[in-house]
mmCIF file of C-alpha atoms in Angstrom:
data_model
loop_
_atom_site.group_PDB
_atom_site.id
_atom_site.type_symbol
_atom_site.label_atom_id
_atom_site.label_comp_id
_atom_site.label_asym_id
_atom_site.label_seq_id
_atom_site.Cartn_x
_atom_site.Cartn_y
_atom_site.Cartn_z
ATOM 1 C CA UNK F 67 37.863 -4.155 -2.287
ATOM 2 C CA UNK F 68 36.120 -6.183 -4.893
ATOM 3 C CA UNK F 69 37.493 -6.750 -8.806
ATOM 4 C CA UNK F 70 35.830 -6.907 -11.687
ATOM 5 C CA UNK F 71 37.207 -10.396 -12.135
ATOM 6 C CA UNK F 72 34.692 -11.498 -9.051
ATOM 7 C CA UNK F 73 31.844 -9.543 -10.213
ATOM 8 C CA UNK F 74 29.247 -11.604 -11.895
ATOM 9 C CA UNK F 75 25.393 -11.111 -12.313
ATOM 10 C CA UNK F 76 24.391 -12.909 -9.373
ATOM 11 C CA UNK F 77 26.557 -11.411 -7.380
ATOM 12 C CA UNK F 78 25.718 -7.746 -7.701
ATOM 13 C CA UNK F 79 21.659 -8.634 -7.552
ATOM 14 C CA UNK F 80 22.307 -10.181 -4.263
ATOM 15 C CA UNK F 81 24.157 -6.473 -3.088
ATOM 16 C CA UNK F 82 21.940 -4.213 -4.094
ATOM 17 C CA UNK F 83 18.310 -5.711 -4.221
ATOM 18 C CA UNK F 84 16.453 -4.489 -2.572
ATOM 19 C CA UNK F 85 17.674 -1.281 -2.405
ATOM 20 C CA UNK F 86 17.077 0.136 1.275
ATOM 21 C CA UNK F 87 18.846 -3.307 2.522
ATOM 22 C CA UNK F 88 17.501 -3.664 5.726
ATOM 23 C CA UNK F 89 17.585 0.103 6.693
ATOM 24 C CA UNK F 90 13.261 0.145 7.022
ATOM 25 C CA UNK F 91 13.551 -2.892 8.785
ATOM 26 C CA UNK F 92 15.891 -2.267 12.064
ATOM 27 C CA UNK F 93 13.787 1.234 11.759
ATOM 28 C CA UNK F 94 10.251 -0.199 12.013
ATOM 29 C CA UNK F 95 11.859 -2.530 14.845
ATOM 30 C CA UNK F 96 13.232 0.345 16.969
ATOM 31 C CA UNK F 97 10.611 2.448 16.722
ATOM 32 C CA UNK F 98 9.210 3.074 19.955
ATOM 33 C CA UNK F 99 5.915 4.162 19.254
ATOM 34 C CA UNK F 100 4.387 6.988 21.800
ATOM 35 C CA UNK F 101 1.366 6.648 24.362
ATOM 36 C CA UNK F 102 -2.264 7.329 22.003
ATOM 37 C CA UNK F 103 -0.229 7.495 18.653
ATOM 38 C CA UNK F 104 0.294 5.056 15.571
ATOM 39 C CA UNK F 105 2.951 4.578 13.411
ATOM 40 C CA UNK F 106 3.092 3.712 9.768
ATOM 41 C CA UNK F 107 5.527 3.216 6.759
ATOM 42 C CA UNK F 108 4.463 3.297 3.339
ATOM 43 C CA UNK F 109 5.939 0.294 1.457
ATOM 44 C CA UNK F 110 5.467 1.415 -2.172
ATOM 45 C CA UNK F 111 2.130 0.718 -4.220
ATOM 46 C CA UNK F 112 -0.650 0.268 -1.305
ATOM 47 C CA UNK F 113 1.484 -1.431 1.274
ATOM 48 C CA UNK F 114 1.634 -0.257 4.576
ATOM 49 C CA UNK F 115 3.419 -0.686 7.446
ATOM 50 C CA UNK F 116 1.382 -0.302 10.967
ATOM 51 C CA UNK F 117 2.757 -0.511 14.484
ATOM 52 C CA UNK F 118 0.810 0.527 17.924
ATOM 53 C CA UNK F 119 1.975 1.647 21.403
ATOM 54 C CA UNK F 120 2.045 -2.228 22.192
ATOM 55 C CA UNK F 121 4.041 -2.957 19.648
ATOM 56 C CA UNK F 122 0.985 -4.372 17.512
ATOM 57 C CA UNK F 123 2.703 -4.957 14.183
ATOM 58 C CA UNK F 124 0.469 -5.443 10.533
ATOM 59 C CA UNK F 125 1.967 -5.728 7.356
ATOM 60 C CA UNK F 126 -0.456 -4.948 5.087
ATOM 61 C CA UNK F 127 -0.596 -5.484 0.757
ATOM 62 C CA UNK F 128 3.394 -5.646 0.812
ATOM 63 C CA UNK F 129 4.695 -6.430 -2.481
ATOM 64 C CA UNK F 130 8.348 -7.411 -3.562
ATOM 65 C CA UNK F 131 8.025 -8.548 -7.268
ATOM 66 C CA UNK F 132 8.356 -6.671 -10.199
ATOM 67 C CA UNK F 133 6.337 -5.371 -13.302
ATOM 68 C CA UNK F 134 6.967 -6.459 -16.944
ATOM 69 C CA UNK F 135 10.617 -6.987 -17.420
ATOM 70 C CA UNK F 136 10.736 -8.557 -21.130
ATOM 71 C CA UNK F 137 8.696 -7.330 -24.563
ATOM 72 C CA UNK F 138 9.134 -10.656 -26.074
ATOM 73 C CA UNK F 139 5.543 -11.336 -24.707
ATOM 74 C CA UNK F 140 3.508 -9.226 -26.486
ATOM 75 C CA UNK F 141 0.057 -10.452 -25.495
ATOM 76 C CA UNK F 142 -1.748 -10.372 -21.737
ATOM 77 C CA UNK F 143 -2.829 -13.522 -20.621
ATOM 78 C CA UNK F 144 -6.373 -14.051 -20.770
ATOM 79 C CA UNK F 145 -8.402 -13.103 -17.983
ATOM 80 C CA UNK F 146 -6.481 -10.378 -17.058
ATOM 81 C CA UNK F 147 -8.365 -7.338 -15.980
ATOM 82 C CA UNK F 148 -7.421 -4.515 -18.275
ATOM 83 C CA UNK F 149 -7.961 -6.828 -21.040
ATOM 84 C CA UNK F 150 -11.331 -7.873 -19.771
ATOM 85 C CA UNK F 151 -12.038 -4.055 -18.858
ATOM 86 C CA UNK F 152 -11.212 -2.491 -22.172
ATOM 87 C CA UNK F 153 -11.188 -5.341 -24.587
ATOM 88 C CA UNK F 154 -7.058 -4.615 -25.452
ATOM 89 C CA UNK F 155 -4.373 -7.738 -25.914
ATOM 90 C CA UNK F 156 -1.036 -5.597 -26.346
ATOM 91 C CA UNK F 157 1.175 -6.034 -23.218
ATOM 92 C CA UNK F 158 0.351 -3.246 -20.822
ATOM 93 C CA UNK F 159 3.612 -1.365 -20.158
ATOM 94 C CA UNK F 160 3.542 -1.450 -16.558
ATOM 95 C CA UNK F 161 6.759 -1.481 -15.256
ATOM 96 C CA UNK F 162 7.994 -1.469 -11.670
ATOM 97 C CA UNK F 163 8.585 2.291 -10.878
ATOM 98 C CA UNK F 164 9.431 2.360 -6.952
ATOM 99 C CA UNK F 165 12.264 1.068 -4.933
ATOM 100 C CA UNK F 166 12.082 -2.048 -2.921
ATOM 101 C CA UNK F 167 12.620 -0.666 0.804
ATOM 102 C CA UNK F 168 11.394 -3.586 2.810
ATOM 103 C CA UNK F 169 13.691 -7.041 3.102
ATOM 104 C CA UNK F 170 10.467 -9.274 3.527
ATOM 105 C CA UNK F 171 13.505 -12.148 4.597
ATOM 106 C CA UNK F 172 14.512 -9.451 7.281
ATOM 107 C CA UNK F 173 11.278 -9.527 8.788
ATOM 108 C CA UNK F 174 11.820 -10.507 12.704
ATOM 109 C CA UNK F 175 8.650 -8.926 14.109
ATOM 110 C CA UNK F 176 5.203 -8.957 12.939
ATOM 111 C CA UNK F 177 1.431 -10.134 13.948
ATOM 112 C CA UNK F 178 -0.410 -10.329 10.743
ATOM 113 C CA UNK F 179 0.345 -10.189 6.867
ATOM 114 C CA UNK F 180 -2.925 -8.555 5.890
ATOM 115 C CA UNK F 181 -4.166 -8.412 2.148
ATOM 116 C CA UNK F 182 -6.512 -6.144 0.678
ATOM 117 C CA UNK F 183 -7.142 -8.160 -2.704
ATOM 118 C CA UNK F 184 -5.840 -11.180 -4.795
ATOM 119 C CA UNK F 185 -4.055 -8.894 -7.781
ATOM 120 C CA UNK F 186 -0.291 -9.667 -7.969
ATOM 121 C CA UNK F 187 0.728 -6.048 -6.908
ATOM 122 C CA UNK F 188 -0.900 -6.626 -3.491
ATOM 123 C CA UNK F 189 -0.164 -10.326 -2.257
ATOM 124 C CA UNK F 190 2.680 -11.905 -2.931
ATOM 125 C CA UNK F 191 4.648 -15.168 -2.621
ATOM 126 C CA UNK F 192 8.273 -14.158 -1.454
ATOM 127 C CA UNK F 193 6.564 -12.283 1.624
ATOM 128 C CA UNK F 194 4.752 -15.383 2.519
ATOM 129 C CA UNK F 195 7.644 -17.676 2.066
ATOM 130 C CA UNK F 196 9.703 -15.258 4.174
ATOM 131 C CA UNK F 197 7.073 -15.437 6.908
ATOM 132 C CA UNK F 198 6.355 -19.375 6.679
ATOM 133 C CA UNK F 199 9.797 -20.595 6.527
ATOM 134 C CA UNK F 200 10.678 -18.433 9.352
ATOM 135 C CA UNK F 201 10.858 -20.424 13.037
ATOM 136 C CA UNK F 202 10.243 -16.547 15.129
ATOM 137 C CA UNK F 203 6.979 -15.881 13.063
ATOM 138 C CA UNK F 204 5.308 -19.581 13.599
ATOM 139 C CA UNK F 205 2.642 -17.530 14.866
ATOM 140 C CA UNK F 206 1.874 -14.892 11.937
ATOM 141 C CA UNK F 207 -1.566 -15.072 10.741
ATOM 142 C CA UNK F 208 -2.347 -14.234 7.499
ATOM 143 C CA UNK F 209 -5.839 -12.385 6.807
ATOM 144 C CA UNK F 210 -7.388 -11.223 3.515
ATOM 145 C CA UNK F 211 -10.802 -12.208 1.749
ATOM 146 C CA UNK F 212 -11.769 -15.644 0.660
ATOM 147 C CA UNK F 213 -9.803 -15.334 -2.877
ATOM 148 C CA UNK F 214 -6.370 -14.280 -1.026
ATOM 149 C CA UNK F 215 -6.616 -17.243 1.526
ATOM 150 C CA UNK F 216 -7.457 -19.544 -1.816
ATOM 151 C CA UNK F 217 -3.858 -17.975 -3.260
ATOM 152 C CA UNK F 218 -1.916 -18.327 0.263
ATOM 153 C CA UNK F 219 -3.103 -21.456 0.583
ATOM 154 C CA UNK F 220 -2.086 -22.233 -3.142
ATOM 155 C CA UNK F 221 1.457 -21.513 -2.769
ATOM 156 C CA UNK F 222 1.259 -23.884 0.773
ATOM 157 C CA UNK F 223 0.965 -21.674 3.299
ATOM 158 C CA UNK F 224 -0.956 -23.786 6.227
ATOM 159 C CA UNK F 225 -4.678 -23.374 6.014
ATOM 160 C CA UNK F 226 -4.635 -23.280 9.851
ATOM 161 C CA UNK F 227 -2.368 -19.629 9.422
ATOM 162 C CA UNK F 228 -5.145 -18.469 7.342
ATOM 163 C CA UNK F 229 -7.801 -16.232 8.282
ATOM 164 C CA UNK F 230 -10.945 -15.276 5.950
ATOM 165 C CA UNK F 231 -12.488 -12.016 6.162
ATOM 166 C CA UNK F 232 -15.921 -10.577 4.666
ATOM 167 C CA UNK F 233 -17.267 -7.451 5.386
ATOM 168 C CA UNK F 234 -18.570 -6.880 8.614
ATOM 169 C CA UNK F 235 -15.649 -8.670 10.468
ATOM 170 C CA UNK F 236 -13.615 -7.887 13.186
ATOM 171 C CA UNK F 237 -10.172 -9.089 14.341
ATOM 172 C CA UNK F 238 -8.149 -8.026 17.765
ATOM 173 C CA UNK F 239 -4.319 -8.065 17.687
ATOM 174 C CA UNK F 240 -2.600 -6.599 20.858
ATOM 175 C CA UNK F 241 -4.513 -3.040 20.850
ATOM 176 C CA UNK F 242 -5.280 -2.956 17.559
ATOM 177 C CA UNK F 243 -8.503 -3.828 15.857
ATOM 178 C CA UNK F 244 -9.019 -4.658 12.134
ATOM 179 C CA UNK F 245 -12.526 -4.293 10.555
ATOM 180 C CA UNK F 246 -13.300 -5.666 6.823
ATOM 181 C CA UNK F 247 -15.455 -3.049 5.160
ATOM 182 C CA UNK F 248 -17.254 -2.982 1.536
ATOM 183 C CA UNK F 249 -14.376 -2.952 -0.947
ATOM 184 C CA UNK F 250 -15.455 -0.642 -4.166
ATOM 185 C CA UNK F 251 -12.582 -2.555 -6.164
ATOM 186 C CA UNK F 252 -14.726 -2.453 -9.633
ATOM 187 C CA UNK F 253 -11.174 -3.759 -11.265
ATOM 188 C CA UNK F 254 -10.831 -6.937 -9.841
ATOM 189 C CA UNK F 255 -14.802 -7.761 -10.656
ATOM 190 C CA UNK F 256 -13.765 -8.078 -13.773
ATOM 191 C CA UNK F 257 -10.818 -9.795 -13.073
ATOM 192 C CA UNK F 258 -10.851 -13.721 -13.552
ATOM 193 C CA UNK F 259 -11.253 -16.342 -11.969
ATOM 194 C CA UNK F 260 -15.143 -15.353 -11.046
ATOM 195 C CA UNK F 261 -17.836 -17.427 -9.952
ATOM 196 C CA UNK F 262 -19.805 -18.259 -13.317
ATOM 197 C CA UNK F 263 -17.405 -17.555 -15.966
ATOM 198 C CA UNK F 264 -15.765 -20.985 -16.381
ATOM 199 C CA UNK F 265 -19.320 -22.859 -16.699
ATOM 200 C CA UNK F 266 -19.774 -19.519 -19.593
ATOM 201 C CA UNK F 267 -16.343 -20.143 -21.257
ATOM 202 C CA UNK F 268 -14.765 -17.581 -19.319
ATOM 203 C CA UNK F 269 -16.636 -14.718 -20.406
ATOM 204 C CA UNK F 270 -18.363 -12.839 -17.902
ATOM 205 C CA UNK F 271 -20.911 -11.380 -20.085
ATOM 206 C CA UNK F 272 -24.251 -12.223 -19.185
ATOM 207 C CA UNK F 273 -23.103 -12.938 -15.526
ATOM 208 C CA UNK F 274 -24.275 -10.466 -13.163
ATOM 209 C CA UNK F 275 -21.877 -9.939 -10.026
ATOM 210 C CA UNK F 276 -22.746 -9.514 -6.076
ATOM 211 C CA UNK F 277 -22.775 -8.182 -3.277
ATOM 212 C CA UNK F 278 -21.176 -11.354 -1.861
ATOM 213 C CA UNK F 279 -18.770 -11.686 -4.475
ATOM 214 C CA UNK F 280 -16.982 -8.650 -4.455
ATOM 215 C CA UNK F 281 -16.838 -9.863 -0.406
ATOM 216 C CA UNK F 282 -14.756 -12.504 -1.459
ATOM 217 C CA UNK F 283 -12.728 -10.903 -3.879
ATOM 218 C CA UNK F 284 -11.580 -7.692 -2.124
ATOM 219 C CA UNK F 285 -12.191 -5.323 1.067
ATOM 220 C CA UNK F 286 -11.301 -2.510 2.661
ATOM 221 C CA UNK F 287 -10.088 -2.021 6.336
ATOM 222 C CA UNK F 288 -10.449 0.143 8.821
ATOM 223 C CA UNK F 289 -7.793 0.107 11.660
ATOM 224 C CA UNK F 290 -8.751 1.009 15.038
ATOM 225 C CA UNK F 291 -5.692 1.792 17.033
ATOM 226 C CA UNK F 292 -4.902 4.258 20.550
ATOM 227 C CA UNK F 293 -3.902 6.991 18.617
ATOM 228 C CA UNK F 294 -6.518 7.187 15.916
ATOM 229 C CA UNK F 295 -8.503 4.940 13.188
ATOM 230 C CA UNK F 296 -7.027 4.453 9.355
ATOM 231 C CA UNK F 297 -9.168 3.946 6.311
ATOM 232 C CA UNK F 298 -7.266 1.437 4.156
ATOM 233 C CA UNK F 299 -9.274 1.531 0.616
ATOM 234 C CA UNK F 300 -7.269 -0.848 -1.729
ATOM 235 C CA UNK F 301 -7.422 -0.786 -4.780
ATOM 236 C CA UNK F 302 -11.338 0.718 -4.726
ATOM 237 C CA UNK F 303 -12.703 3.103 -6.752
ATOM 238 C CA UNK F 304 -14.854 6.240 -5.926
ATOM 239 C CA UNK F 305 -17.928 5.374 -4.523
ATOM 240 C CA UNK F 306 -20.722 7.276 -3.082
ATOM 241 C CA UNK F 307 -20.888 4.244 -0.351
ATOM 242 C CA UNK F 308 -17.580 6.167 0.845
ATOM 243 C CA UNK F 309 -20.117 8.382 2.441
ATOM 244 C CA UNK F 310 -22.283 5.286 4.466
ATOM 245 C CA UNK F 311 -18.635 4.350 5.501
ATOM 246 C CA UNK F 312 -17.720 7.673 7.005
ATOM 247 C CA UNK F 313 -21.223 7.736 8.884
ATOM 248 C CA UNK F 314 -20.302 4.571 10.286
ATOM 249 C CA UNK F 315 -17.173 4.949 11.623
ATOM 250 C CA UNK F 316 -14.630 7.496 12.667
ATOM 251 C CA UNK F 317 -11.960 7.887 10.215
ATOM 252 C CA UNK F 318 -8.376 9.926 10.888
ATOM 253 C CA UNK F 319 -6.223 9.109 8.039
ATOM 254 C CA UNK F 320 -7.909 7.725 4.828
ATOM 255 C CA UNK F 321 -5.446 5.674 2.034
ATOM 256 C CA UNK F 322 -6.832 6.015 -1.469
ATOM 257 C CA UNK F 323 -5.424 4.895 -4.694
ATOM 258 C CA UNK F 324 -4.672 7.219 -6.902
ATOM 259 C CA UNK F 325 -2.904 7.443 -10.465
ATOM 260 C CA UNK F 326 -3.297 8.832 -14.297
ATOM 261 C CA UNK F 327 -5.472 6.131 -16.082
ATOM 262 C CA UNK F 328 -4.728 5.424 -19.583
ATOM 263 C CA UNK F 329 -7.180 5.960 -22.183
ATOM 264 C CA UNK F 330 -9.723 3.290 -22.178
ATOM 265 C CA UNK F 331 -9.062 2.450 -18.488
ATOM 266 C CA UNK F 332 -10.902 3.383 -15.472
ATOM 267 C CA UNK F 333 -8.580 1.594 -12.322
ATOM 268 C CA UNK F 334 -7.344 4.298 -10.366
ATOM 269 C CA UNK F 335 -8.991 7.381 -8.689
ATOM 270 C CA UNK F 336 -8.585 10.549 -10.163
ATOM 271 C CA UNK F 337 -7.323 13.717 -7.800
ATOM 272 C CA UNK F 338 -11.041 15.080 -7.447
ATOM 273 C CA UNK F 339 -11.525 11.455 -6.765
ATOM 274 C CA UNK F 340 -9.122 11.427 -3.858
ATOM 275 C CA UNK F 341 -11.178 14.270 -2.443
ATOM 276 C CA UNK F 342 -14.597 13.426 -2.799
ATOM 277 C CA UNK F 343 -13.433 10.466 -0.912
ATOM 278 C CA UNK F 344 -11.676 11.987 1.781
ATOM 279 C CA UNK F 345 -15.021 13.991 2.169
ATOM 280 C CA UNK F 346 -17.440 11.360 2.299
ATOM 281 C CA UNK F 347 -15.063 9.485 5.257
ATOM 282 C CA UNK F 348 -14.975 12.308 7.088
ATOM 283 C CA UNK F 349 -11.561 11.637 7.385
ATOM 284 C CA UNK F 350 -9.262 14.394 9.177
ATOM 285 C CA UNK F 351 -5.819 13.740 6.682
ATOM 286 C CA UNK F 352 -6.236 11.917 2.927
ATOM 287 C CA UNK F 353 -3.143 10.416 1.416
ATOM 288 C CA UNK F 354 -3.141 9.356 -1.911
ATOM 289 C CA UNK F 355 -0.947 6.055 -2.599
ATOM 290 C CA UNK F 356 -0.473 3.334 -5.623
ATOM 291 C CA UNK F 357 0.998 6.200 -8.233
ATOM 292 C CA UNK F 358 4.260 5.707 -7.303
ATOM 293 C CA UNK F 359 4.253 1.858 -8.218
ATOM 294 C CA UNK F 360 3.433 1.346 -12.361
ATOM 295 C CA UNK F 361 5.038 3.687 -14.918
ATOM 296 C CA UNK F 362 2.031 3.610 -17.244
ATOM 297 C CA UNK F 363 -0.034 5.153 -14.544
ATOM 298 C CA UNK F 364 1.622 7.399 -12.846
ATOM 299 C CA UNK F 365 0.435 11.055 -11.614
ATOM 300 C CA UNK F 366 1.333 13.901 -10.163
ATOM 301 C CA UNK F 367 0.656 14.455 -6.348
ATOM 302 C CA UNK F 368 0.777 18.396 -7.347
ATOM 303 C CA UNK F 369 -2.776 18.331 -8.978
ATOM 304 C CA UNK F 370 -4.574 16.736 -5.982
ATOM 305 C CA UNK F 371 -2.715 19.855 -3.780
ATOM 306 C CA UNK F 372 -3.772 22.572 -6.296
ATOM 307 C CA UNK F 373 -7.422 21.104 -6.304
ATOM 308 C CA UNK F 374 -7.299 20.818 -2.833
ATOM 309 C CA UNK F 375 -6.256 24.841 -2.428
ATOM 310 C CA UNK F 376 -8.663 25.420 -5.232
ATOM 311 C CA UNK F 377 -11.847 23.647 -3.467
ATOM 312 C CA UNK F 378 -11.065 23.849 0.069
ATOM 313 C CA UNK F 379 -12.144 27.275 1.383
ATOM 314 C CA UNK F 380 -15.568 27.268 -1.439
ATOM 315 C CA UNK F 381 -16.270 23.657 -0.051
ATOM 316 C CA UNK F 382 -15.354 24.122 3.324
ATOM 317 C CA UNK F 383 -13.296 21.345 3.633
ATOM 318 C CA UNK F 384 -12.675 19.818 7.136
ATOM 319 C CA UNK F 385 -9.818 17.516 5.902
ATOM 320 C CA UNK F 386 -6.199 18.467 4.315
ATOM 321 C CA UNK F 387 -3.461 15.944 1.935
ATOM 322 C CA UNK F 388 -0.616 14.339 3.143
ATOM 323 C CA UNK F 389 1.911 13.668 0.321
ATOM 324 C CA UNK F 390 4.290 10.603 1.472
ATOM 325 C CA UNK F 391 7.496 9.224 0.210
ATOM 326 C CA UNK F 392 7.694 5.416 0.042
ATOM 327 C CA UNK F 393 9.758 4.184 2.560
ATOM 328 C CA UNK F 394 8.616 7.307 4.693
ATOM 329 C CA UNK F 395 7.474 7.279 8.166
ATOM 330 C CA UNK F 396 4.063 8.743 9.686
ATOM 331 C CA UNK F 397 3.103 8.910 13.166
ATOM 332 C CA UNK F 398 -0.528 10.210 13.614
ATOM 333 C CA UNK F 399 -1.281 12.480 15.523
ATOM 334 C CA UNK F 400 1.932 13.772 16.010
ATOM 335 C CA UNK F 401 2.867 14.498 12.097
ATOM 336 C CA UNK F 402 -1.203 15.223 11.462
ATOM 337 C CA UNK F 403 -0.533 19.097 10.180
ATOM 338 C CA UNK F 404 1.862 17.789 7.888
ATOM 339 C CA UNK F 405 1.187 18.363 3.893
ATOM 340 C CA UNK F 406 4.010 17.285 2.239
ATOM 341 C CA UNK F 407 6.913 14.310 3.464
ATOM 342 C CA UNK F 408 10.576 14.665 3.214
ATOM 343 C CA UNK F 409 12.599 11.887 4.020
ATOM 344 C CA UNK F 410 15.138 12.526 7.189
ATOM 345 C CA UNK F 411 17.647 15.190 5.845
ATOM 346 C CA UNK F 412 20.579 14.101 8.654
ATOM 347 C CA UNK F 413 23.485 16.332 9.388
ATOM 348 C CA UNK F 414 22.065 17.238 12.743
ATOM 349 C CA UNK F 415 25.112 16.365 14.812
ATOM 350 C CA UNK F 416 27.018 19.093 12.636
ATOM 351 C CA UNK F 417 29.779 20.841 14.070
ATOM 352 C CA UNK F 418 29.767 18.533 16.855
ATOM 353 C CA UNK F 419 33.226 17.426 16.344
ATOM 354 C CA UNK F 420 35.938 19.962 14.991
ATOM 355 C CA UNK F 421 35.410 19.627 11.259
ATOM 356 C CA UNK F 422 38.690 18.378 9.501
ATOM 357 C CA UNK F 423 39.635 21.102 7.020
ATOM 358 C CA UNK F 424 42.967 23.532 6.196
ATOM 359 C CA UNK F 425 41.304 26.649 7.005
ATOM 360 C CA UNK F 426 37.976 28.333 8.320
ATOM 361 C CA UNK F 427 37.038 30.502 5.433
ATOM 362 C CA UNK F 428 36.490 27.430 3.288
ATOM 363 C CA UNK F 429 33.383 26.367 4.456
#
């Protein structure tokens, strides 16, 4: 048993961050996943874990860090998108909100370390350090647009474990295919750096963005596995190009990111957002993600239901919403008439073993 006399700062960081320990870990490793199904964890914000049959493993946006944690800065640096977006320099009170459930250090077992965008709550540098510095994942690719390579590659990760993605390309891993789509991600257009705004004093007035550099900024995926395909969206916002997207390909389960923007800010889909989206993919199951993560933008999952019971029958809507639990599991199709996640209650061995108590009538 410990005393207080051995206690000290470092020492009780080190025991109970992050939170879940390794718990999702040895779970995502055991996890046997059945013939023409996938599996996935949601790792808090828009990180998502994703294993096959054939034990295909992608780790995708996982972030470990941490929001603002002091107010003795009271200014946001410059470039940053909200203050580019909305013309505001007071500190943005966005702190971290959800638990860390994944040990990125614990990691024994994956293919690829996938990122959607550059922004700090989507790549970061513990989870490649973990992954570089580890002998058993030597062979770990790490994918993402030209801007997250230019980060990875930053904080030394080896250009050669570097992989660049634009729209329109395809990678295979095991049975599992990933396809870079348009990204929508108007947030992180305005986000520096951008091509043209150092030559105009880093203002990006005047400077008209493309096609091909939103390519290089951000995407979206779309993950082909046995048991059905996955619309990973990002950080994008709604976009009638949802639509060409869900012409294109066959979607199951769409991701979308959703939260309650602050006055002045438009970064997160709203809940009709969430399902206008889910009804241009054609997706069968929409599940909203990324309002867990900041406490200046959260939301409430219950609106997007209530819509959803509201529109659904006038509308005749072909898709329903999954609510999900970071840390929580979903294996698709089995869980696919699922609305709402619980996490694993327990208790099931009960009365097993003689319970140890004085007398009957007390329980």
């Amino acid at each position: 048993m410990s005393k207080v006399s051995e206690i000290t700062r470092e020492s009780w960081i080190l025991s109970t961050f992050p939170e879940w320990g390794t718990w999702l870990n040895e779970e995502i490793e055991e996890e046997k996943v059945p013939e023409n199904n996938f599996a996935m964890w949601w790792l808090g914000c828009v990180g998502v874990w994703i294993k096959t049959p054939a034990s295909a493993n992608i780790c995708m946006d996982l972030w470990c860090g941490r929001g603002k944690a002091t107010k003795k800065v009271k200014d946001m640096v410059r470039g940053h998108q909200m203050a580019n977006m909305a013309g505001v320099r007071k500190l943005q009170p966005n702190l971290r909100n959800a638990v860390g459930v994944l040990d990125p250090f614990a990691i024994n077992e994956v293919d690829a370390i996938v990122a959607t965008h550059y922004h700090n709550d989507h790549i970061d540098v513990n989870v490649a350090a973990a992954v570089i510095n580890n002998p058993k994942l030597d062979h770990v690719k790490f994918i993402g647009p030209q801007y997250c390579v230019d980060m990875w590659t930053k904080w030394g990760v080896p250009t050669d474990r570097c992989v660049v993605v634009k729209p329109g390309d395809s990678i295979k891993i095991k049975d599992l295919e990933l396809i870079a789509l348009d990204s929508f991600d108007r947030t992180c257009l305005v986000t520096l750096p951008a091509r043209g705004a150092e030559e105009n004093g880093g203002e990006l007035n005047g400077i008209c963005p493309s096609d091909e550099e939103m390519g290089l900024k951000a995407v979206n995926y779309l993950i082909k596995t046995p048991g059905g395909n996955i619309y990973h969206s990002g950080d994008s916002h709604y976009s009638i190009y949802y639509a060409k997207h869900g012409k294109d390909y066959d979607i199951d389960v769409a991701l979308g990111s959703y939260g309650e923007n602050p006055v002045g800010i438009a970064d997160k889909m709203t809940s009709v957002d969430i399902l206008r989206m889910a009804e241009c993919l054609k997706t069968k199951i929409v599940i909203p993600v990324h309002h867990d993560i900041w406490t200046n933008f959260m939301a409430s999952t219950n609106e997007i239901l209530e819509l959803y019971r509201m529109r659904k029958d006038r509308l005749q809507y072909k898709f329903h919403p999954f609510i999900w639990e970071v840390g929580g599991k979903y294996v698709y199709p089995r869980d696919k008439d699922l609305i709402e996640y619980h996490h694993p209650r327990g208790f099931d061995d009960c009365f097993e073993q003689e319970p140890n108590v004085p007398f009957k009538s007390i329980l």
